[in-house]
mmCIF file of C-alpha atoms in Angstrom:
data_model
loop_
_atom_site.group_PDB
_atom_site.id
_atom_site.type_symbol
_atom_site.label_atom_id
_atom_site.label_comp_id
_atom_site.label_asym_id
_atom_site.label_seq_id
_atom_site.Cartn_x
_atom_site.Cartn_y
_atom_site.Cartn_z
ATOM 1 C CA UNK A 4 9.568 -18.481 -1.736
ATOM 2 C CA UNK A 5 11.266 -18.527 -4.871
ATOM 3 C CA UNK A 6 15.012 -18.984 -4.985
ATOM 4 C CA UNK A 7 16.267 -15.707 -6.372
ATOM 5 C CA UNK A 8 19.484 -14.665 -5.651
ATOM 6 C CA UNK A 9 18.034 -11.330 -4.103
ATOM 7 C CA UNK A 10 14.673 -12.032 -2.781
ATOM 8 C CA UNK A 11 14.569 -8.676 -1.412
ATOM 9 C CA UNK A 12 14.737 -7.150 -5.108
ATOM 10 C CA UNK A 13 11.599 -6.625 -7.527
ATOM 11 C CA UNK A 14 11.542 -4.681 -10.534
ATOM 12 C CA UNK A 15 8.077 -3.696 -11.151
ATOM 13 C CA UNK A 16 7.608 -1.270 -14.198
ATOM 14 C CA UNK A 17 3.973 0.452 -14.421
ATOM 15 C CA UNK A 18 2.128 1.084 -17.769
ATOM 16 C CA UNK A 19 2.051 5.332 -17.645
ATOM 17 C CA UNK A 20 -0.797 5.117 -19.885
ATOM 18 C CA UNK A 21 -3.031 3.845 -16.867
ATOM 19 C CA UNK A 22 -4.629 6.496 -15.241
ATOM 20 C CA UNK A 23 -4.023 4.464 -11.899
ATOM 21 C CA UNK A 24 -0.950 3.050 -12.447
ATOM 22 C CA UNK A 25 0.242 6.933 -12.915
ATOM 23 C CA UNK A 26 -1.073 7.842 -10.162
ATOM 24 C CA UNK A 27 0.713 5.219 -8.236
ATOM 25 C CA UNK A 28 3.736 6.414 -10.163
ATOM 26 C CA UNK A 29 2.981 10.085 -8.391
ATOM 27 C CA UNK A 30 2.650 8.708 -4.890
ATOM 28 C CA UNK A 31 5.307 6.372 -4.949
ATOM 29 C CA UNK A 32 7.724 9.257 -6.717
ATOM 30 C CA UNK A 33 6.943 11.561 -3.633
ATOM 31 C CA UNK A 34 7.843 9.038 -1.077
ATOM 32 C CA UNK A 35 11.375 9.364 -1.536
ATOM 33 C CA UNK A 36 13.278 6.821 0.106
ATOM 34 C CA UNK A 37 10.301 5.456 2.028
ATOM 35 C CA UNK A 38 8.320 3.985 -1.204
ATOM 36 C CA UNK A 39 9.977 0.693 -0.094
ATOM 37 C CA UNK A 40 7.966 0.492 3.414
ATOM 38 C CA UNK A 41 5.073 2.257 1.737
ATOM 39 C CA UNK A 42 4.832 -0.231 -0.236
ATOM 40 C CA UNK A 43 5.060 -2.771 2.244
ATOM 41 C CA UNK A 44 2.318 -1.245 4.320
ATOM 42 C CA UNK A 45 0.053 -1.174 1.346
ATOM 43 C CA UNK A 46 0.182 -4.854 0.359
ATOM 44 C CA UNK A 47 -0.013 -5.581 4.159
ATOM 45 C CA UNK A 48 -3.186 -3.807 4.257
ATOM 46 C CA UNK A 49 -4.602 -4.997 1.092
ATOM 47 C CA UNK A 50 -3.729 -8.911 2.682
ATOM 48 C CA UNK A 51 -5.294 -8.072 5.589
ATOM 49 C CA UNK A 52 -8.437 -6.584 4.172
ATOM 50 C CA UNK A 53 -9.016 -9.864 2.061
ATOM 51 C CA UNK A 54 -8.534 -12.103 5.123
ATOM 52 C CA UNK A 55 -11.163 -9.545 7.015
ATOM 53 C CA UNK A 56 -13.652 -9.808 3.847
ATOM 54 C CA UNK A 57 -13.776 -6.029 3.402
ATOM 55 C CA UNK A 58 -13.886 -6.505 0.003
ATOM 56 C CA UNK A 59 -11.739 -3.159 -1.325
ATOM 57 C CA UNK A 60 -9.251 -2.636 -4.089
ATOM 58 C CA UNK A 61 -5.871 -2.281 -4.008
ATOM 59 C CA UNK A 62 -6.062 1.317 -5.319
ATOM 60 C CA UNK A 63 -8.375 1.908 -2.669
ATOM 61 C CA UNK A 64 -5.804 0.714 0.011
ATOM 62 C CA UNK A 65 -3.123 2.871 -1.524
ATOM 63 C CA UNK A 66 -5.262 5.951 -1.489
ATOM 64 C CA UNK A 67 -6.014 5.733 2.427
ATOM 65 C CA UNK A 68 -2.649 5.117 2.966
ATOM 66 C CA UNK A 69 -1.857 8.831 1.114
ATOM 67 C CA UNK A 70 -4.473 10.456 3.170
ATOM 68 C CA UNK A 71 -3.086 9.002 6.111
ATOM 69 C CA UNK A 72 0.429 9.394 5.991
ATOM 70 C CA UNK A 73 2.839 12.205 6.371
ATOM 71 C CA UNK A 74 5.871 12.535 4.495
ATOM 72 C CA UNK A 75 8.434 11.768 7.225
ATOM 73 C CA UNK A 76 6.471 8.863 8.642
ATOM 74 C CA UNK A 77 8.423 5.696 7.980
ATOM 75 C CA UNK A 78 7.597 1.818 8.729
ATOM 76 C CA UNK A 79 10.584 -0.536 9.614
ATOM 77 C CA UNK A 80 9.025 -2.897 11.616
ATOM 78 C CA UNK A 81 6.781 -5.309 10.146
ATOM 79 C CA UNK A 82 4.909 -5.992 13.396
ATOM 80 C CA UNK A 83 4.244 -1.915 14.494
ATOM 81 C CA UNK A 84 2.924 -1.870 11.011
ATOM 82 C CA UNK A 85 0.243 -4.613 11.631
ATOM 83 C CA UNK A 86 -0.496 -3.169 14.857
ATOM 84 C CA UNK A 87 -0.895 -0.013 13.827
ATOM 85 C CA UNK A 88 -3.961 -0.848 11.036
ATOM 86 C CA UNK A 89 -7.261 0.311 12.309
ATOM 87 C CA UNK A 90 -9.623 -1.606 9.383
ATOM 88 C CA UNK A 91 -12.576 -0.454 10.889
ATOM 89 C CA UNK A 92 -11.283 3.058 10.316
ATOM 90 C CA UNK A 93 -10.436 2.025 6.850
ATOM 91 C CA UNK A 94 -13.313 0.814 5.689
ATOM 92 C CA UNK A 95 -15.289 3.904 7.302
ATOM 93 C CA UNK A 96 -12.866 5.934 5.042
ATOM 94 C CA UNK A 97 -13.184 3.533 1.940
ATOM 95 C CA UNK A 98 -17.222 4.272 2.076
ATOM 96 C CA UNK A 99 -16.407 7.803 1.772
ATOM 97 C CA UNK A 100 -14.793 6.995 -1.870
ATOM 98 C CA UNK A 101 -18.351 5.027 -2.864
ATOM 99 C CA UNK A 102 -20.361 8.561 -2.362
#
């Protein structure tokens, strides 16, 4: 890891003239307070999915998590998180996206 004096902190600023980067800008804005484990559940996915070869896209990870989610739902734990990713189920979803 890098030494940073608050490796917990990133300041990530998206370009608004991206169509997808606004649209991340929309989901993340209506997560509240949660956009911190939403995020977290999204690059978790996205990891996983490269180690399992499904070969998807990051904006494809976040938009399955957005159909999947509900607004109160909230991810603390790391390890439920892992547990609770069902990539078989994602990638049946993803192939809907490709039609």
């Amino acid at each position: 890891m890098v030494n940073k004096k608050t490796p917990e902190r990133f300041c990530i600023r998206f370009n608004l003239s991206n169509p997808e980067h606004l649209e991340v800008v929309n989901i993340l804005s209506s997560k509240g307070r949660n956009a911190a484990s939403y995020i977290a559940d999204a690059i978790l996915c996205y990891e996983k999915s490269k180690q399992s070869n499904f070969g998807i896209s990051f904006s494809d990870v976040v938009r399955v998590l957005e159909m999947n989610s509900t607004p109160s739902e909230t991810h603390t734990n790391t390890e439920l998180v892992d547990e609770s990713l069902d990539f078989d189920d994602i990638a049946d979803d993803l192939e809907g996206f490709k039609k």
